[in-house]
PDB file of C-alpha atoms in Angstrom:
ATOM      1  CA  UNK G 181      -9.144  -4.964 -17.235  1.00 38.00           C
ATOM      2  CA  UNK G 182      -6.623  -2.506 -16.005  1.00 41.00           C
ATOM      3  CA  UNK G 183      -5.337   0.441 -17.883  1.00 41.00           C
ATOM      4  CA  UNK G 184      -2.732   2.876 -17.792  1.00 41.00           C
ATOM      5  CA  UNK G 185      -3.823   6.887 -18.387  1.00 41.00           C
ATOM      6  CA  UNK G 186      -0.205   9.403 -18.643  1.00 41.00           C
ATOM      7  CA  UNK G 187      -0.974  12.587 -17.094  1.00 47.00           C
ATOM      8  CA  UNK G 188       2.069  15.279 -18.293  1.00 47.00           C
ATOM      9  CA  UNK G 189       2.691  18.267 -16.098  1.00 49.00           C
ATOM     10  CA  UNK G 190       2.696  21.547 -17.687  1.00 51.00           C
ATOM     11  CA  UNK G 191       4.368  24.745 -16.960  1.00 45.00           C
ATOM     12  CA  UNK G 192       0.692  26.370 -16.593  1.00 46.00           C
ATOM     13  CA  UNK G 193      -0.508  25.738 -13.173  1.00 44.00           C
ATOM     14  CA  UNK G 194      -4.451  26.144 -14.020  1.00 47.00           C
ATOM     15  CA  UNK G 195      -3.882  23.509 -16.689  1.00 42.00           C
ATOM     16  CA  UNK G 196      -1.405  20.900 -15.111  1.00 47.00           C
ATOM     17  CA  UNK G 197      -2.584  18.081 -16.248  1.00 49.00           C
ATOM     18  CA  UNK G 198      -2.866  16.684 -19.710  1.00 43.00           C
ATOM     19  CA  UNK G 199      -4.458  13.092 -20.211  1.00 40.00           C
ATOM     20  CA  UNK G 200      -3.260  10.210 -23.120  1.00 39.00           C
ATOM     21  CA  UNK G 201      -4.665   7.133 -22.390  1.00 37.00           C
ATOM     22  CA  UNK G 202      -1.522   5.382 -25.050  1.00 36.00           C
ATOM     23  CA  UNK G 203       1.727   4.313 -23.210  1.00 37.00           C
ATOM     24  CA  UNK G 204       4.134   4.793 -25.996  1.00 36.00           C
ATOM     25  CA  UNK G 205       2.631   6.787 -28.209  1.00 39.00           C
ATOM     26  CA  UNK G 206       1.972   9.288 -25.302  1.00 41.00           C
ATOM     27  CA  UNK G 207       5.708  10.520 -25.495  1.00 48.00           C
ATOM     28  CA  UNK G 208       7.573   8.250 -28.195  1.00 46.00           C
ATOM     29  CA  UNK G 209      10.983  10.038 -27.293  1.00 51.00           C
ATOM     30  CA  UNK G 210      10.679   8.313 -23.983  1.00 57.00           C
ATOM     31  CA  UNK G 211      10.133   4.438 -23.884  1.00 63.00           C
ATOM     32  CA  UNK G 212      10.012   3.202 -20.449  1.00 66.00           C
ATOM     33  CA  UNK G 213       9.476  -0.975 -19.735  1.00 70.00           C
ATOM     34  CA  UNK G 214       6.778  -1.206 -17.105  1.00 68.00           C
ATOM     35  CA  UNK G 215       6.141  -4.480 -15.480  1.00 71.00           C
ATOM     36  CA  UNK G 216       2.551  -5.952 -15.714  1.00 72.00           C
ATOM     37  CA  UNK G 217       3.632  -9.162 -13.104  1.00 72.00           C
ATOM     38  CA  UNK G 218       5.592  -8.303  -9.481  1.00 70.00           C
ATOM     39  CA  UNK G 219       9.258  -9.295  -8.894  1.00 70.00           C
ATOM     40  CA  UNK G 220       7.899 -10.906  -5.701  1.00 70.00           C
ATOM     41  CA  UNK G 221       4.888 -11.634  -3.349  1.00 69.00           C
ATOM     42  CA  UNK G 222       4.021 -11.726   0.364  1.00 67.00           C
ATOM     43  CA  UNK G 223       1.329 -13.460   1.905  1.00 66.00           C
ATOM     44  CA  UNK G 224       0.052 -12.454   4.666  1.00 67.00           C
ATOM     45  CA  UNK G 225      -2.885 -13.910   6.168  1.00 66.00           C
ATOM     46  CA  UNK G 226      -4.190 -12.495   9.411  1.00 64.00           C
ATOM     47  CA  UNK G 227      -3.672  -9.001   8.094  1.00 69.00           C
ATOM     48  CA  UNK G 228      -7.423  -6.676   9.096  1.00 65.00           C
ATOM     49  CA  UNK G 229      -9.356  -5.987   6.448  1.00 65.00           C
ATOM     50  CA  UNK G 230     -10.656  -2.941   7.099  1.00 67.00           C
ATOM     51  CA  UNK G 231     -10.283   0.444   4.424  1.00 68.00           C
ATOM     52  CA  UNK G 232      -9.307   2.903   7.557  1.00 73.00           C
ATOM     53  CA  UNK G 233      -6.485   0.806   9.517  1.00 81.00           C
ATOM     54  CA  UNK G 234      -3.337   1.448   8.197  1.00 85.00           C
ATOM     55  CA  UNK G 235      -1.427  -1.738   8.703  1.00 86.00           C
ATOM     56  CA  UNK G 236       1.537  -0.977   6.135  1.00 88.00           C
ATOM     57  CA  UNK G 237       4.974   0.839   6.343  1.00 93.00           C
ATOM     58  CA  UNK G 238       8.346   0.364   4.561  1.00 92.00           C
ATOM     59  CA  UNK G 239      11.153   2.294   6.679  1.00 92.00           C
ATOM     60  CA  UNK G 240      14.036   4.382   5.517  1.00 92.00           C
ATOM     61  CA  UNK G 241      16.224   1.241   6.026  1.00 92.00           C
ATOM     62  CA  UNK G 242      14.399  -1.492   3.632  1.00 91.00           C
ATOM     63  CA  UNK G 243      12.515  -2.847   6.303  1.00 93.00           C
ATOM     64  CA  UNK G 244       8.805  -3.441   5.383  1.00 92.00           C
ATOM     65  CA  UNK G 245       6.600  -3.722   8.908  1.00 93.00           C
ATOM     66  CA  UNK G 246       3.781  -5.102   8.913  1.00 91.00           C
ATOM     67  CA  UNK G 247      -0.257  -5.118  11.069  1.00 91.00           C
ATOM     68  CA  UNK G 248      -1.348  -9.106  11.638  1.00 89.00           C
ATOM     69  CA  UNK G 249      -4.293  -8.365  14.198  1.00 89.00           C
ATOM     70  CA  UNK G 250      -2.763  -7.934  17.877  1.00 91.00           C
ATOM     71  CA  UNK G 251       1.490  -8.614  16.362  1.00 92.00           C
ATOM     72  CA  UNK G 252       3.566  -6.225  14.397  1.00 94.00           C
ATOM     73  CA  UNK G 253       5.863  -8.182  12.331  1.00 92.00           C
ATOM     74  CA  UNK G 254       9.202  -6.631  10.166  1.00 93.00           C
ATOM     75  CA  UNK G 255      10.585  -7.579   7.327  1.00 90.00           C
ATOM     76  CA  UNK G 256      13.876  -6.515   5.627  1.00 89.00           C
ATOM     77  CA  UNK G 257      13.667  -6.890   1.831  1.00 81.00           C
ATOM     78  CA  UNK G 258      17.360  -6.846   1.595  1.00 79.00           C
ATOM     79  CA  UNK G 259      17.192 -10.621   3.696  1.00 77.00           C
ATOM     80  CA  UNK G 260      14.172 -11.287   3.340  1.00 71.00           C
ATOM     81  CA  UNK G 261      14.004 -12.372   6.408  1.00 75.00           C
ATOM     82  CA  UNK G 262      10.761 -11.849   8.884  1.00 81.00           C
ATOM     83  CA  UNK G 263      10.327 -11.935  12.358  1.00 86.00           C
ATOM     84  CA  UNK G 264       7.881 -10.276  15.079  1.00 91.00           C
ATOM     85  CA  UNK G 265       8.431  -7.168  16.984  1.00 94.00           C
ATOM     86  CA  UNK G 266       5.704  -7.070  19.359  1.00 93.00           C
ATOM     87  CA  UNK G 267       2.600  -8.602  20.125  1.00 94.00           C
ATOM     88  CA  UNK G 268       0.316  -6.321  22.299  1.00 92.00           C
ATOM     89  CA  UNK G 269      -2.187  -7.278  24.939  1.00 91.00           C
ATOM     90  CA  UNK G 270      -5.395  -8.610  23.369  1.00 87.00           C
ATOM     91  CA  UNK G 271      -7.473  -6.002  25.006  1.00 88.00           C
ATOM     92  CA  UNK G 272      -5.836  -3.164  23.709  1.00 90.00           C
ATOM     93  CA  UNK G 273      -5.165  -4.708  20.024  1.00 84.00           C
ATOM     94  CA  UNK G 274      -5.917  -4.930  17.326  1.00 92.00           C
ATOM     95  CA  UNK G 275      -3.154  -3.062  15.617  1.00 93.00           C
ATOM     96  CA  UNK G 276      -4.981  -0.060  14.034  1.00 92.00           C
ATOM     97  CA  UNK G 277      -1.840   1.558  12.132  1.00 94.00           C
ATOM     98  CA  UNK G 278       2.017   1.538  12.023  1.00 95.00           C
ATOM     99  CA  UNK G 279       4.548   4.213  11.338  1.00 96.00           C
ATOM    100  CA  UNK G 280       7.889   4.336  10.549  1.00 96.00           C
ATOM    101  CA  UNK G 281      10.002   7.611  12.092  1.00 95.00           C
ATOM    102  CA  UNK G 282      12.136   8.908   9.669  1.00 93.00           C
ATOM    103  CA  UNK G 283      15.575   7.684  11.321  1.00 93.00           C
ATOM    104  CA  UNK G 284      14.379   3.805  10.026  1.00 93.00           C
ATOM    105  CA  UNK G 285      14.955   2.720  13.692  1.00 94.00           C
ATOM    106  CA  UNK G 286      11.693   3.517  15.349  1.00 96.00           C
ATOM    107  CA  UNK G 287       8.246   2.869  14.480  1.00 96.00           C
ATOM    108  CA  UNK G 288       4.930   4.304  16.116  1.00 96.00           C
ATOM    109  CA  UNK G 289       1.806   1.808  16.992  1.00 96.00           C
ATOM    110  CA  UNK G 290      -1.876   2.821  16.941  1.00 95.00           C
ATOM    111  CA  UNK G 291      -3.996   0.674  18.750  1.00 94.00           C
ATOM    112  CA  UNK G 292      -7.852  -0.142  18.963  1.00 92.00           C
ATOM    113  CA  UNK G 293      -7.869   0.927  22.703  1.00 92.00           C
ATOM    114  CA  UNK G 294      -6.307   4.480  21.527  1.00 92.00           C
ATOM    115  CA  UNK G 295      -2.909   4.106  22.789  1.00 94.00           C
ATOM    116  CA  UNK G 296       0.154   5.128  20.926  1.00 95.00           C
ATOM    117  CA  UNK G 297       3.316   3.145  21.239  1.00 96.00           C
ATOM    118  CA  UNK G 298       7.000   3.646  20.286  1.00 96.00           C
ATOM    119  CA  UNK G 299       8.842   1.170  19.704  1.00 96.00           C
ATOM    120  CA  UNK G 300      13.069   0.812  19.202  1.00 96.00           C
ATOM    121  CA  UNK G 301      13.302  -2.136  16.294  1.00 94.00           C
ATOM    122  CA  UNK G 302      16.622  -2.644  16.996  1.00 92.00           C
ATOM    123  CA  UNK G 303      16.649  -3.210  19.902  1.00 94.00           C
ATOM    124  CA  UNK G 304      13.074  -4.423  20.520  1.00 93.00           C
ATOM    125  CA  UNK G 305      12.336  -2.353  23.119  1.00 95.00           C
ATOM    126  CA  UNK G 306       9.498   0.135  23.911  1.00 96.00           C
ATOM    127  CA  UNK G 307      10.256   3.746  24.358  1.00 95.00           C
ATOM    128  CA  UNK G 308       7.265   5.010  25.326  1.00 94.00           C
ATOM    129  CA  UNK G 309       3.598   5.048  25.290  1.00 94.00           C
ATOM    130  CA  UNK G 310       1.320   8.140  24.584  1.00 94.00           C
ATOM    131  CA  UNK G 311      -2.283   8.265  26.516  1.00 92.00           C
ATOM    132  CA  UNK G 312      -4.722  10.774  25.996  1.00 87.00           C
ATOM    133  CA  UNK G 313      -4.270  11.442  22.552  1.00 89.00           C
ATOM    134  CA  UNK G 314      -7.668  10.560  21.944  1.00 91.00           C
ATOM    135  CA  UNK G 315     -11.222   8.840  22.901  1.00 90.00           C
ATOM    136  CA  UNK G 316     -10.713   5.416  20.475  1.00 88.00           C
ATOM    137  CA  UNK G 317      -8.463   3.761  18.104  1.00 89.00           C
ATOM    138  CA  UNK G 318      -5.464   5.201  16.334  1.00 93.00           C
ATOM    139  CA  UNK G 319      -5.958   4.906  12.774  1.00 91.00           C
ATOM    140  CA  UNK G 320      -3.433   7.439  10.991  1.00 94.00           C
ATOM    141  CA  UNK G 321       0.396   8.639  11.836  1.00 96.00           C
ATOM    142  CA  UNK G 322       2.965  10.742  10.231  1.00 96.00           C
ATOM    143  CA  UNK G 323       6.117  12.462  11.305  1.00 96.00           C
ATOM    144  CA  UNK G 324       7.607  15.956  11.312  1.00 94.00           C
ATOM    145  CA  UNK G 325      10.527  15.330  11.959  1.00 88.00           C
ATOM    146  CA  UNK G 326      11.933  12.776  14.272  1.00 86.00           C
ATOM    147  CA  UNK G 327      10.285  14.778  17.720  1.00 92.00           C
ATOM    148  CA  UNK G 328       7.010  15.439  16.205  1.00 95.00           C
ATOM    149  CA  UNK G 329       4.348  12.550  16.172  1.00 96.00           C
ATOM    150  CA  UNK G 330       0.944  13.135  14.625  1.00 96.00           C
ATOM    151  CA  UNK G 331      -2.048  11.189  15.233  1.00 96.00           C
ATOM    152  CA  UNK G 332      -5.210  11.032  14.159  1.00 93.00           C
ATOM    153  CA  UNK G 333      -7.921   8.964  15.864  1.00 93.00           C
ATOM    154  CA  UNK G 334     -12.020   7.965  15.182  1.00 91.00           C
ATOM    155  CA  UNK G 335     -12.812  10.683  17.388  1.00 93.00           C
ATOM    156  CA  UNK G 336     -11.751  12.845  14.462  1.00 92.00           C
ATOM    157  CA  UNK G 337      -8.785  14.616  16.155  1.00 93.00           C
ATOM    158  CA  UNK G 338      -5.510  15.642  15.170  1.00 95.00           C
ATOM    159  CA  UNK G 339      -2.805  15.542  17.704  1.00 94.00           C
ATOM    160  CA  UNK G 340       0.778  16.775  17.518  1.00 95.00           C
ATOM    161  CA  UNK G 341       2.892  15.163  19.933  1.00 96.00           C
ATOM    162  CA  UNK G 342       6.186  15.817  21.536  1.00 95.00           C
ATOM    163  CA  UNK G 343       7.529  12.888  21.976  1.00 94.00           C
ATOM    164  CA  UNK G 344      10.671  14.435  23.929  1.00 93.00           C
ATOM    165  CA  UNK G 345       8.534  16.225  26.379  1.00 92.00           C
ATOM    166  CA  UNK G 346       6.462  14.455  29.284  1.00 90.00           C
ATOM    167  CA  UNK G 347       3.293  16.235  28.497  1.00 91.00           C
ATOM    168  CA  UNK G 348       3.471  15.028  24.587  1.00 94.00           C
ATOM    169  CA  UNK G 349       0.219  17.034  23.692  1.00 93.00           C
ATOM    170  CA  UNK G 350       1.285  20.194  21.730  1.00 91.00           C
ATOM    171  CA  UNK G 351      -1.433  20.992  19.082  1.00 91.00           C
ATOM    172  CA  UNK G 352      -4.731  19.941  18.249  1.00 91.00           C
ATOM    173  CA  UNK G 353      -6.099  20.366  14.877  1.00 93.00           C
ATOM    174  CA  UNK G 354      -9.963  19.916  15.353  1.00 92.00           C
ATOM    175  CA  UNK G 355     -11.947  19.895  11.484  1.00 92.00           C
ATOM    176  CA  UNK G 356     -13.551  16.170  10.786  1.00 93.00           C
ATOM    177  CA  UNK G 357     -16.754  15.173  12.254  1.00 92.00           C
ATOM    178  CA  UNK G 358     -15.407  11.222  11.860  1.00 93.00           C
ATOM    179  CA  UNK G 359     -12.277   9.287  11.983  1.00 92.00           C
ATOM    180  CA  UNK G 360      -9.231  10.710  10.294  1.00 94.00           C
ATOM    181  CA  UNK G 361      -8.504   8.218   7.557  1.00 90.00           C
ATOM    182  CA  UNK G 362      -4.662   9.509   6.769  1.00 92.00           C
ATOM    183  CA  UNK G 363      -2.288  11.950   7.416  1.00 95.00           C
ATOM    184  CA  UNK G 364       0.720  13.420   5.628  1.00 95.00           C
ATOM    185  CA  UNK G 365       3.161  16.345   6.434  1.00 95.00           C
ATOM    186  CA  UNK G 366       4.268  18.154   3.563  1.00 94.00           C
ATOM    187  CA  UNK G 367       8.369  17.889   2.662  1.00 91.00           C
ATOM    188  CA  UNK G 368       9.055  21.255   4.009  1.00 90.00           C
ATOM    189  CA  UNK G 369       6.990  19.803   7.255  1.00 92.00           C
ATOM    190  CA  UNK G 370       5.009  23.380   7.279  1.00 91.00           C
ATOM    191  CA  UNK G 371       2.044  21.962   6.122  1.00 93.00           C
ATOM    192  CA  UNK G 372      -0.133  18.932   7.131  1.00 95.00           C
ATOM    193  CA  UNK G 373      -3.202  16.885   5.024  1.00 95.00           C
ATOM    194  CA  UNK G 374      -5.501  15.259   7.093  1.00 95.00           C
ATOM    195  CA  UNK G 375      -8.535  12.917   5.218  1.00 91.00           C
ATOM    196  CA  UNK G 376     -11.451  11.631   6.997  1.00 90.00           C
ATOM    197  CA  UNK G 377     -14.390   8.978   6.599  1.00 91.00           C
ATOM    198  CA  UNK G 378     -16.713  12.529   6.262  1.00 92.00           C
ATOM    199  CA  UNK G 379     -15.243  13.340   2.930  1.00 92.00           C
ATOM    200  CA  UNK G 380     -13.462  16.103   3.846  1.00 93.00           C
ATOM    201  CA  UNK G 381      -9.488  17.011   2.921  1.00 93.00           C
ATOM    202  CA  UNK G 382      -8.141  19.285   5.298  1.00 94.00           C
ATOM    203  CA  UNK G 383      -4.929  21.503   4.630  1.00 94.00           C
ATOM    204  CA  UNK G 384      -3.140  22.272   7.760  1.00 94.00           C
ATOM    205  CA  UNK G 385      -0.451  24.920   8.212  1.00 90.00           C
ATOM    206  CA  UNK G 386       1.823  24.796  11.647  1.00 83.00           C
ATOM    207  CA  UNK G 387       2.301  27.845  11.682  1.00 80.00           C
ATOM    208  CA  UNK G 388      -0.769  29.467  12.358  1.00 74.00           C
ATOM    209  CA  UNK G 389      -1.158  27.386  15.575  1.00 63.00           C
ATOM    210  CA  UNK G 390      -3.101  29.688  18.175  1.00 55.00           C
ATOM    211  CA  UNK G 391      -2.507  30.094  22.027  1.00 46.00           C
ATOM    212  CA  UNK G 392      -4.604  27.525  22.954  1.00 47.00           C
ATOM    213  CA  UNK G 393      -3.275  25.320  20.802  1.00 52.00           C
ATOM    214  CA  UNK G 394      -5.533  25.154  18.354  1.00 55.00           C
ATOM    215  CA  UNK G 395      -5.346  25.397  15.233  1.00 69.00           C
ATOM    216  CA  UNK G 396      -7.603  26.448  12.094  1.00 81.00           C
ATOM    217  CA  UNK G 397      -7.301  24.873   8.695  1.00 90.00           C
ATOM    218  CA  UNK G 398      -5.535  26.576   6.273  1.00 92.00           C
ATOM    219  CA  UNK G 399      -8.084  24.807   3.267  1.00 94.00           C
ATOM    220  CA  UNK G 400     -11.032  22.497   3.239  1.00 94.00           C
ATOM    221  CA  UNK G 401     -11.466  20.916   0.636  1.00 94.00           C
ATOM    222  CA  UNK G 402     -15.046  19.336   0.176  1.00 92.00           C
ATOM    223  CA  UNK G 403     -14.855  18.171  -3.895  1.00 92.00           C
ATOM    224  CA  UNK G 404     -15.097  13.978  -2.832  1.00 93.00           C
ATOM    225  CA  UNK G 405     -18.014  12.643  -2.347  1.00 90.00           C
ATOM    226  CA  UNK G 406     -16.704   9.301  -0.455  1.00 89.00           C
ATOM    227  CA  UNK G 407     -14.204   8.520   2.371  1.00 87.00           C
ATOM    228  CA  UNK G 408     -10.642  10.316   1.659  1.00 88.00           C
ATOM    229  CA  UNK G 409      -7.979   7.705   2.385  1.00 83.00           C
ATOM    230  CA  UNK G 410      -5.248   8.160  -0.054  1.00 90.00           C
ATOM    231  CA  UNK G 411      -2.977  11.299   0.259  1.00 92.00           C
ATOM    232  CA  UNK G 412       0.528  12.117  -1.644  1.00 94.00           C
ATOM    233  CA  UNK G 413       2.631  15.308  -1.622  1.00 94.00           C
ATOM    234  CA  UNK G 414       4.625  15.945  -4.791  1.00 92.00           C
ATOM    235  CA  UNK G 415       8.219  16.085  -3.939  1.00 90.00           C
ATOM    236  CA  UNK G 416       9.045  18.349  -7.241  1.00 87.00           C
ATOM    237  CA  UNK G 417       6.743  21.131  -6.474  1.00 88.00           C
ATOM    238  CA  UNK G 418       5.806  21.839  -2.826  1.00 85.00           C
ATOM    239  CA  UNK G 419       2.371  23.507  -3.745  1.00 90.00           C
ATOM    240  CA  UNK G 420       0.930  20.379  -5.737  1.00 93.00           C
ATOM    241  CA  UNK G 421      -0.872  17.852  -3.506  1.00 92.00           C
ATOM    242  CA  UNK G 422      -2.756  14.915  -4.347  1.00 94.00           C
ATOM    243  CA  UNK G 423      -5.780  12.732  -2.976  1.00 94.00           C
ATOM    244  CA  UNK G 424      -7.712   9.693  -3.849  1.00 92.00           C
ATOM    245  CA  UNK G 425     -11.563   8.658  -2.769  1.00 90.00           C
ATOM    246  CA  UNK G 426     -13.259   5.496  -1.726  1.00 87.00           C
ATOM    247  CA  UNK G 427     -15.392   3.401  -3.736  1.00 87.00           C
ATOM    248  CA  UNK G 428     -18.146   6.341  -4.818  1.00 89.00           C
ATOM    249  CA  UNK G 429     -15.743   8.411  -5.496  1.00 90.00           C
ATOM    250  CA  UNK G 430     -13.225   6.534  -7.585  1.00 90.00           C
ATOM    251  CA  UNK G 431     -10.990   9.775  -8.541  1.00 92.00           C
ATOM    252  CA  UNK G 432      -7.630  11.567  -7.805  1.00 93.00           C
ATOM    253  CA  UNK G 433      -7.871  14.819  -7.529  1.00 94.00           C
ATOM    254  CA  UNK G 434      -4.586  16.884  -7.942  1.00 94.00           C
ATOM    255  CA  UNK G 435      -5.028  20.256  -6.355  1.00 94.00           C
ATOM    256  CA  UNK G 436      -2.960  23.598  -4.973  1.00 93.00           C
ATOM    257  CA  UNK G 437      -2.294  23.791  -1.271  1.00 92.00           C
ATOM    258  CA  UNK G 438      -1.755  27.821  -1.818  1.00 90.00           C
ATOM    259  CA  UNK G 439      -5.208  28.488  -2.901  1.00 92.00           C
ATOM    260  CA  UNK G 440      -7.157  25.559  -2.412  1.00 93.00           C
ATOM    261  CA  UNK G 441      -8.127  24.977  -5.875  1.00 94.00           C
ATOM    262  CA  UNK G 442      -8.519  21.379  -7.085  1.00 94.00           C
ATOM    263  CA  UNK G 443      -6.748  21.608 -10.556  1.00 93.00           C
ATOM    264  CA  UNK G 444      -7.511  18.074 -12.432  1.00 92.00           C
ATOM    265  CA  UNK G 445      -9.770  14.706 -11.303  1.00 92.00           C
ATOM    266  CA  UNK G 446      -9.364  11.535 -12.465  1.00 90.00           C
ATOM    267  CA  UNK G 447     -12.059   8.597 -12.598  1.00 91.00           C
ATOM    268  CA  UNK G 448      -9.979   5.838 -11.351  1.00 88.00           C
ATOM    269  CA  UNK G 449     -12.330   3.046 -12.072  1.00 86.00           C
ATOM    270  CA  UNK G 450     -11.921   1.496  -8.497  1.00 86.00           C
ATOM    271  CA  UNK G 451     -11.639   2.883  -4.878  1.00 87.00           C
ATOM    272  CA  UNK G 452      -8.500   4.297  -4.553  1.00 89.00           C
ATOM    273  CA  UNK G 453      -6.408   2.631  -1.202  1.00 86.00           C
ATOM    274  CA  UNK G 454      -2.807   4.492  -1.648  1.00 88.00           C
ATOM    275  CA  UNK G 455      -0.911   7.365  -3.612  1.00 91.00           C
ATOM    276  CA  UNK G 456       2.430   7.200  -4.118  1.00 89.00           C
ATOM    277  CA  UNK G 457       4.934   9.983  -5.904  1.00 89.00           C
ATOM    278  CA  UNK G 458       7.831   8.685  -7.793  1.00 84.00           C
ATOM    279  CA  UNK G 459      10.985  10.930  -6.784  1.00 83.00           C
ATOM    280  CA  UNK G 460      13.034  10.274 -10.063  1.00 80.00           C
ATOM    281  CA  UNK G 461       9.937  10.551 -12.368  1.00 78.00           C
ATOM    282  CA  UNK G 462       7.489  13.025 -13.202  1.00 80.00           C
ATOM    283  CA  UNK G 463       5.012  10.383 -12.403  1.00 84.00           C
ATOM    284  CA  UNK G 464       2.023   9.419  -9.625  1.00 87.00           C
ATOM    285  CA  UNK G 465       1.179   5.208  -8.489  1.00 86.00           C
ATOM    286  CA  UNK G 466      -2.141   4.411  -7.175  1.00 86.00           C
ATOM    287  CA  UNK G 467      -3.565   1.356  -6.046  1.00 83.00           C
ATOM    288  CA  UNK G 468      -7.037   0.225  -5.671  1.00 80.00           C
ATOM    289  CA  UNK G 469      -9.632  -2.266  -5.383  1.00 76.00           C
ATOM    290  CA  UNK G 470     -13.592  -2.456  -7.633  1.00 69.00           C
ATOM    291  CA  UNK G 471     -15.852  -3.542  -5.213  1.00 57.00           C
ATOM    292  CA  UNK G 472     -13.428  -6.018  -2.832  1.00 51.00           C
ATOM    293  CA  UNK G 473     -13.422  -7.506  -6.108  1.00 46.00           C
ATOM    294  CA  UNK G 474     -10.214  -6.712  -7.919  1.00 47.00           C
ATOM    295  CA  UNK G 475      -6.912  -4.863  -7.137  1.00 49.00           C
ATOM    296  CA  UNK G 476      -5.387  -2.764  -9.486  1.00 51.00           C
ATOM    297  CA  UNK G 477      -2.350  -0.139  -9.819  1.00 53.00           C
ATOM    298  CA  UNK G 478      -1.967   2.282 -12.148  1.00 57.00           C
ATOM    299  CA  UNK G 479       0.643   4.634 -13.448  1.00 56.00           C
ATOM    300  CA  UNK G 480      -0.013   8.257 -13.644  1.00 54.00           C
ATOM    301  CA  UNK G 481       2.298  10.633 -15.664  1.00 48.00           C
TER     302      UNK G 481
END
C-alpha cells in the first residue's frame, strides 16, 4: 500500500526535517486535495527498461520527449499531439538519455555508441554531434546554461562541453569508478551533483576547476549503500540538496552542499527512480518501484 510521510522544514539547519506520517492532521491550518488517480496516461511500449538510461524529459515549452529504443519521440501536452524527432542509426542506438536545453527548443541525445547529439525540435534538424566525450554510452545530461552541456558516461566521467566552441571538451570531473547514473547543476549553476552505480554522490563546484582541467570534488558523499539515481536541488534554499537510492537502499537523504553533512534519511519503502522539488510548495515528489513489482509516488513535506 502506498503512504504519504510530511516532512516540515525548520528554521534549524541540523534539525530540518520533522516527520508526521497523518496528511491532515500534520498541519490542520492547511488542507490541500491530493489526487490518488492521474488526470491522464501514456503508454508507451518500446520504452528500455533499464534503471540507468534516462529516457524522460519535459521541456520549458510543455513538450514531453520521449526514449523508444533507437527513436526519440515529442509530445506537447498542450495538443497532445505526438510525433517522432529522430530515429538514429541502429548501430549507434539505443537511445541512452535525453535532455532538454533550457531555451525548450533544443534537446541533447546520449547514445549507446557514446555519441552526443543536438538536436533543433523545431526545426528537426541536427546541430551538432559531440565525439570523444567518452569510451561508451551516454547515460546522464544537464545544462548550465544554454552553452554548457554536461555528460556523464559508463566510463564514469564527467564532461563539460562547449557546445559553441569546436573543441567542446572544457572540464573533466573524474570521481566514480562506474557509470554516472544522473547529473544536476545547482540553480545558481556553481555547483554540480553527479550519482553513480558505485554508490557514491559527488558535489562538484566550477569554480575550483584546475589548469588541466580537472577538477576535484568539492564533497563525497558515501552514506548509500545502493546505486544513486535520483538527484533534486531545492529551489528555496541553494545549500539543501537531495538524493534517492536504488532498491537496497530505499531512502532520501536530504543533506548540505556547504559542509557535506547528510541532515535527515528517509526509508522510502521502494527504490527510489526520480526526485522532484515543488517550486510553489515547501514540498519534495519521489517516485519509485518495490522490486519491478509496484510503482509508487509519494509526497514529501
Amino acid at each position: 500500500m502506498n503512504r504519504t510521510l510530511i516532512l516540515f522544514f525548520r528554521n534549524n539547519p541540523s534539525i530540518p526535517l520533522q516527520i508526521d506520517h497523518h496528511l491532515h492532521e500534520a498541519n490542520p491550518r492547511r488542507r490541500r486535495y491530493i489526487p490518488q488517480k492521474s488526470n491522464n496516461s501514456l503508454s508507451i511500449p518500446g520504452i528500455e527498461d533499464d534503471y540507468y538510461f534516462n529516457s524522460l524529459d519535459w521541456g520549458s515549452k510543455n513538450v514531453l520527449a520521449i526514449a523508444l529504443e533507437d527513436t526519440v519521440h515529442l509530445r506537447d501536452a498542450s495538443s497532445d499531439d505526438p510525433y517522432a524527432l529522430v530515429t538514429v542509426d541502429e548501430e549507434n542506438g539505443p537511445v541512452t538519455s535525453i535532455k532538454w536545453a533550457l531555451d525548450g527548443c533544443r534537446i541533447t541525445i546520449g547514445l549507446n555508441n557514446s555519441d552526443v547529439q543536438l538536436w533543433d525540435s523545431t526545426t528537426n534538424k541536427l546541430l551538432n554531434t559531440l565525439r570523444g566525450c567518452h569510451s561508451s554510452y551516454v547515460g546522464a545530461l544537464d545544462w548550465n546554461n544554454n552553452d554548457i552541456l554536461t555528460t556523464g558516461g559508463m566510463d564514469g566521467n564527467i564532461v563539460n562541453n562547449d557546445i559553441r566552441m569546436r573543441y567542446h571538451i572544457v572540464e573533466i570531473y573524474r570521481g566514480h569508478s562506474q557509470m554516472v547514473c544522473g547529473l544536476r547543476w545547482s540553480p545558481s549553476g556553481r555547483k554540480l551533483a553527479s550519482e553513480g552505480s558505485d554508490n557514491l554522490l559527488h558535489i562538484w563546484d566550477r569554480s575550483m576547476a584546475s589548469s588541466n582541467s580537472q577538477t576535484q570534488w568539492l564533497h563525497r558523499l558515501q552514506d548509500h549503500i545502493d546505486a544513486v539515481k535520483a538527484l533534486a536541488w531545492c529551489p528555496f534554499q541553494e545549500n539543501l540538496f537531495a538524493s534517492g537510492g536504488g532498491l537496497s537502499d530505499r531512502c532520501i537523504k536530504f543533506w548540505s552542499t556547504n559542509t557535506g553533512v547528510c541532515l535527515n534519511s528517509v526509508d522510502t519503502g521502494s527504490q527510489v527512480c526520480s526526485l522532484l522539488w515543488n517550486r510553489n510548495e515547501r514540498e519534495l515528489l519521489s517516485s519509485g518501484t518495490n522490486g519491478g513489482k509496484r510503482f509508487q509516488v509519494n509526497s514529501w513535506y
